[in-house]
Structures are given as C-alpha cells and as structure tokens.
mmCIF file of C-alpha atoms in Angstrom:
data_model
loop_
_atom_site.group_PDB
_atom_site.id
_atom_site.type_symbol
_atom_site.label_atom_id
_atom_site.label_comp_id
_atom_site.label_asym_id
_atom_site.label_seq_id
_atom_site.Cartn_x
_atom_site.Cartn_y
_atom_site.Cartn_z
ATOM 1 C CA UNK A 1181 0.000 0.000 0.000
ATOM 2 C CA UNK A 1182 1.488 3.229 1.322
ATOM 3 C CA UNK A 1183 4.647 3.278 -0.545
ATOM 4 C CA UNK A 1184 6.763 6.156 -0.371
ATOM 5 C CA UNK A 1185 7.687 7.923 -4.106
ATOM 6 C CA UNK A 1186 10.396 10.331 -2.866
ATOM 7 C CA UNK A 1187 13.603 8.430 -3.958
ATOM 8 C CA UNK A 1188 12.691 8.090 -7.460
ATOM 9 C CA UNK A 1189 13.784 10.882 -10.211
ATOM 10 C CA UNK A 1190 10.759 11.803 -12.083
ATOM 11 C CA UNK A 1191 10.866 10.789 -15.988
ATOM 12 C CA UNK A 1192 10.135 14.229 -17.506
ATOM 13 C CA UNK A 1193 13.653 15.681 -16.721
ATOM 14 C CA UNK A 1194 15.482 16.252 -19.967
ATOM 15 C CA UNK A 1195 19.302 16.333 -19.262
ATOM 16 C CA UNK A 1196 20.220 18.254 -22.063
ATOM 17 C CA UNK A 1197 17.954 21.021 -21.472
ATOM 18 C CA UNK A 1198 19.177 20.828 -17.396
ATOM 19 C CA UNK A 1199 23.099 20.939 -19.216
ATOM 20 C CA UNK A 1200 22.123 23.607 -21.035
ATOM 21 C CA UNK A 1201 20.031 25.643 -17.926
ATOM 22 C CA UNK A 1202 23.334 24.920 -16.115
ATOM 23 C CA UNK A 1203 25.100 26.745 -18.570
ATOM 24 C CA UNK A 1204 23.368 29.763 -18.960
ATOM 25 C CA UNK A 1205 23.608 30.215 -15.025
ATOM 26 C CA UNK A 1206 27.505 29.655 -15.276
ATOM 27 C CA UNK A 1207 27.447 32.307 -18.404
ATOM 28 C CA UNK A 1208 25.681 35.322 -16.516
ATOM 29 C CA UNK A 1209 28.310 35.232 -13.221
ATOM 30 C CA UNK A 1210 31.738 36.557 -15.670
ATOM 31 C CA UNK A 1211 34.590 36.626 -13.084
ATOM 32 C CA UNK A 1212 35.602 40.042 -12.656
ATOM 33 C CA UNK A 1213 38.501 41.141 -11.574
ATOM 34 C CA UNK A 1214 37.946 45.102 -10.785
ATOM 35 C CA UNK A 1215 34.693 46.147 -9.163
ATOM 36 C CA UNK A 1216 33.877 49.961 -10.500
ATOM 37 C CA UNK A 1217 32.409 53.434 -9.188
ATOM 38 C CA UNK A 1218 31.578 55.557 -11.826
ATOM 39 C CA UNK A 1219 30.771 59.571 -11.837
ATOM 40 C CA UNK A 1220 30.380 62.147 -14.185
ATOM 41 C CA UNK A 1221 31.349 65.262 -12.738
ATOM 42 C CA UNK A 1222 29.809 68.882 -13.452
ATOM 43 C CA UNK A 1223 31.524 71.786 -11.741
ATOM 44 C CA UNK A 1224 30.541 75.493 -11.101
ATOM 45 C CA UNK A 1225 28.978 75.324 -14.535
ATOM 46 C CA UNK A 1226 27.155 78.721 -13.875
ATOM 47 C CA UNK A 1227 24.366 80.174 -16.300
ATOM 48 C CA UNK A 1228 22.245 83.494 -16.121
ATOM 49 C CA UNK A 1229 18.671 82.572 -15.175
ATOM 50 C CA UNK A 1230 15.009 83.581 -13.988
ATOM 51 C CA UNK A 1231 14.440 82.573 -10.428
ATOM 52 C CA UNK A 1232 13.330 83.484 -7.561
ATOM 53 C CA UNK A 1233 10.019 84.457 -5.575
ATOM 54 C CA UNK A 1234 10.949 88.390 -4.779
ATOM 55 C CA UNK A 1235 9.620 91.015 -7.694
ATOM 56 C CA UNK A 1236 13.432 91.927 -8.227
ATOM 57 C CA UNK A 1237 14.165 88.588 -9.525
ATOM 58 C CA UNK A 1238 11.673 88.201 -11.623
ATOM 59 C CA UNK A 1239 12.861 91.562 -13.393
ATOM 60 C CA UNK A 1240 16.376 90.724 -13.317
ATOM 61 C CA UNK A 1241 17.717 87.140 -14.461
ATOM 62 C CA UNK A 1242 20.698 86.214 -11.507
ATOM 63 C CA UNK A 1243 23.811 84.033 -11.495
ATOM 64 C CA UNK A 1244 23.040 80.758 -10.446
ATOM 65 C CA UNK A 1245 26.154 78.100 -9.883
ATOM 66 C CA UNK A 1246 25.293 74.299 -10.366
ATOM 67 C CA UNK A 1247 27.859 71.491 -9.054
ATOM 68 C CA UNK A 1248 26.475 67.954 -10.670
ATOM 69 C CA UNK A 1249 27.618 64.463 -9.284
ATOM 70 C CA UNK A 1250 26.420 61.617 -11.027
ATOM 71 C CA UNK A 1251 26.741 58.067 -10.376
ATOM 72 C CA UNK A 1252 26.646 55.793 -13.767
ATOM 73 C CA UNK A 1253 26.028 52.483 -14.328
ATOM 74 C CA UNK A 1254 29.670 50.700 -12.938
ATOM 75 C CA UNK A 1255 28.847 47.777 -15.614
ATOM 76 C CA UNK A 1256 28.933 50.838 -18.577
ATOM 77 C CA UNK A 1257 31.708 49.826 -20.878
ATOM 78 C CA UNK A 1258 33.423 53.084 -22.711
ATOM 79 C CA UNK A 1259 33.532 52.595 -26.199
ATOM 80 C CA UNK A 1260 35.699 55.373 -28.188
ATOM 81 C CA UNK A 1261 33.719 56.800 -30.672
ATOM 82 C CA UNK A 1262 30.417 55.973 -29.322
ATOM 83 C CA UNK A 1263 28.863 58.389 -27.050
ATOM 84 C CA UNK A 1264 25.783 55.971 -26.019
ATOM 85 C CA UNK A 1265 28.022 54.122 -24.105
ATOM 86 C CA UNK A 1266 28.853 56.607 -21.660
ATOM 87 C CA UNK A 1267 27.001 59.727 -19.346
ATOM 88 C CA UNK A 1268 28.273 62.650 -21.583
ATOM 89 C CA UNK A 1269 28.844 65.660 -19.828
ATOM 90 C CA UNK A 1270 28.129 67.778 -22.774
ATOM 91 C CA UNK A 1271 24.740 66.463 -22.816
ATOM 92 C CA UNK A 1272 24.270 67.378 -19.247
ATOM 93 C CA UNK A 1273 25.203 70.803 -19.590
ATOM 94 C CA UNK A 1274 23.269 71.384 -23.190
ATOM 95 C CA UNK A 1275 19.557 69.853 -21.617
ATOM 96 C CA UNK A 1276 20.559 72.202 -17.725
ATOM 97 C CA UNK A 1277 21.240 75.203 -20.137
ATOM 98 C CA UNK A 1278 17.956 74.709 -21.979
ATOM 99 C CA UNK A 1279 15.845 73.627 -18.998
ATOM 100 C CA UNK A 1280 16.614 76.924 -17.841
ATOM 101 C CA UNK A 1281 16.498 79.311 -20.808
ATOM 102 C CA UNK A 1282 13.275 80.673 -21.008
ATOM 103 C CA UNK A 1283 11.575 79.357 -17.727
ATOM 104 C CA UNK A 1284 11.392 81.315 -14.786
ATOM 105 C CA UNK A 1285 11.481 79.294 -11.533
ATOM 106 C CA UNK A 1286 10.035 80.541 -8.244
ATOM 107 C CA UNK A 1287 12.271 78.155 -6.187
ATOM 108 C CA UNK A 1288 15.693 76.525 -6.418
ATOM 109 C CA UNK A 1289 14.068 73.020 -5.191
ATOM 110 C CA UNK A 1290 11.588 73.377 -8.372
ATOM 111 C CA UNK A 1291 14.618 73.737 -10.669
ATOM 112 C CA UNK A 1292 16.413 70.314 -9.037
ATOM 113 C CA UNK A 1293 13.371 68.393 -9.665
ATOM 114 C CA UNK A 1294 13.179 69.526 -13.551
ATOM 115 C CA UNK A 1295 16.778 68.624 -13.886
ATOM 116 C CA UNK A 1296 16.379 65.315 -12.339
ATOM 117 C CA UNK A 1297 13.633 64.706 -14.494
ATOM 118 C CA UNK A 1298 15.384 65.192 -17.438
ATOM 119 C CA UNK A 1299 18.840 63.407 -16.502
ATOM 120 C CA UNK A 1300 17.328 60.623 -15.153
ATOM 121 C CA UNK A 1301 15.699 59.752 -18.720
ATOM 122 C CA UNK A 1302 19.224 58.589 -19.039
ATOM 123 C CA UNK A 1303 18.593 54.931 -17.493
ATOM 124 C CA UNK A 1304 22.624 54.299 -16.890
ATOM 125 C CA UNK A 1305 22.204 57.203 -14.336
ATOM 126 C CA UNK A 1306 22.088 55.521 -10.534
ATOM 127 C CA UNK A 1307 22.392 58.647 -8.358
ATOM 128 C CA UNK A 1308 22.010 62.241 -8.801
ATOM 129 C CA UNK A 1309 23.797 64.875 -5.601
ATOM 130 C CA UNK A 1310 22.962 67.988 -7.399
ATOM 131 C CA UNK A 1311 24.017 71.538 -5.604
ATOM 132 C CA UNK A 1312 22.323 75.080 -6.954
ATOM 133 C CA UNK A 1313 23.604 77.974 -5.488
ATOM 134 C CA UNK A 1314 22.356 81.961 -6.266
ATOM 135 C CA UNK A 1315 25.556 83.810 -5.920
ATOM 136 C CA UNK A 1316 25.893 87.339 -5.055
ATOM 137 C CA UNK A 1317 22.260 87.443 -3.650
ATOM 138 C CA UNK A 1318 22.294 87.861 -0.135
ATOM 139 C CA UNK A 1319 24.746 90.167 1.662
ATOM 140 C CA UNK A 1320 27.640 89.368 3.609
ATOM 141 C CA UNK A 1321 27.540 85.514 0.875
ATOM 142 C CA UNK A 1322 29.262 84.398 -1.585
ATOM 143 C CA UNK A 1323 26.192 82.131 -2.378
ATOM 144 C CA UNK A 1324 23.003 80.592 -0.850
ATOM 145 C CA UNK A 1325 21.275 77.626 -2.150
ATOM 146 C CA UNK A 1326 20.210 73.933 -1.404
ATOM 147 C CA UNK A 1327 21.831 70.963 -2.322
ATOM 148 C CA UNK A 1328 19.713 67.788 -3.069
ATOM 149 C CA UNK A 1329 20.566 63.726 -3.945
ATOM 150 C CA UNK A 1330 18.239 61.880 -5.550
ATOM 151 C CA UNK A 1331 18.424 57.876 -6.037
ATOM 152 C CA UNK A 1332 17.230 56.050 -8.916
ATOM 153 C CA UNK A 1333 15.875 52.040 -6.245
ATOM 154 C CA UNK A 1334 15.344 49.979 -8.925
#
C-alpha cells in the first residue's frame, strides 16, 4: 500500500535542457577582476537665469552656480567613438542650459526636480547629488542655495 515515491527521479527531466540551464547560469556570473564606481562630474557650470520668488528677480535674471555628481552604471563599458556608451557631460550641460532658458522658476528646489527629471531619462544614471547655489544674492555671501541627492531604487 502506502509506498513512499520520494527516492525516485521523475521521468520528464530532460538532461540536455538541465546541461544547457546549467550553462546559462555559469554564463551570466563573468569573473571580474575590478569592481567599478563611476561619476560624471559637473563643476561650477554657472548660467544666467530667472528665479526666484521676490519682484526683483523676476525683473532681473541672476547668477546661479550648479555642481552635478552623477553616479553611472559601474557595468557601462566606454567605447571610443560611441557616445551611447557613456554619461556625456556635454549632454548634461546642453539639456541644464535649456531647462533653464526661457523658464522662470520661483524656487531653487523646483529647478532640481526639472533637472532630475530630465537626466534621469538617461537609465545608466544611478544617483544624482545635485548643488544650486544663487551667488551674489544675499549680503555678507558668496552664495546661498540647497543641495539635493536623488536615487534612482530599482
């Protein structure tokens, strides 16, 4: 009656597809002999723009500083000649540039957001620490201004 089934290897196993699943799980772990941190870097690229909540600076456009850190992708192979394969940091500096143009922005925080918008489109970005500063706005300052990182979880 009650015989137990446990010890015996079911029929339907195919070893050549189990060789070949074997395979495939030995393919995706390369060994690697460097682990990488990657980062574009951005500094004091500073641009003439609209912001601001006071009446003066709405008038006037101001100096604003931005210092950009961006973590890439460590698993992003270079490739000369082909831009694609990297975070360029002309591209970063063209969409900023245009973001701000023609837009005025009541706060600095409203800005970061637009410009994480944008750069995160670029799916090799991980990590965003972007710093905005208005220079030459408040007395007795070189600059004021906030500086936010955002995180790209899955």
């Amino acid at each position: 009656g009650g015989q137990s089934l446990a010890w015996q290897t079911p029929d339907i196993i195919n070893t050549k597809e189990w060789e070949k699943k074997k395979l495939e799980i030995i393919k995706l772990r390369p060994k690697q002999d460097y682990s990488y941190k990657r980062k574009v870097l951005i500094s004091d690229l500073t641009l003439l723009i609209s912001i601001g909540i006071h009446d003066f600076e709405k008038i006037k456009k101001r100096e604003v500083k931005f210092n950009i850190i961006i973590d890439i992708n460590p698993l992003l192979t270079p490739i000369e000649k082909k831009l694609n394969s990297i975070v360029n940091y002309e591209t970063v500096v063209k969409d900023v540039t245009k973001l701000t143009k023609n837009k005025h922005y009541e706060l600095l925080e409203s800005l970061a957001e637009d410009i994480f918008f944008i750069l995160f489109k670029n799916t090799n970005i991980k990590k965003i620490k972007l710093k905005i500063e208005k220079t030459q706005i408040i007395k007795n300052t070189s600059s004021v201004g906030v500086e936010i990182t955002k995180k790209r979880l899955c």
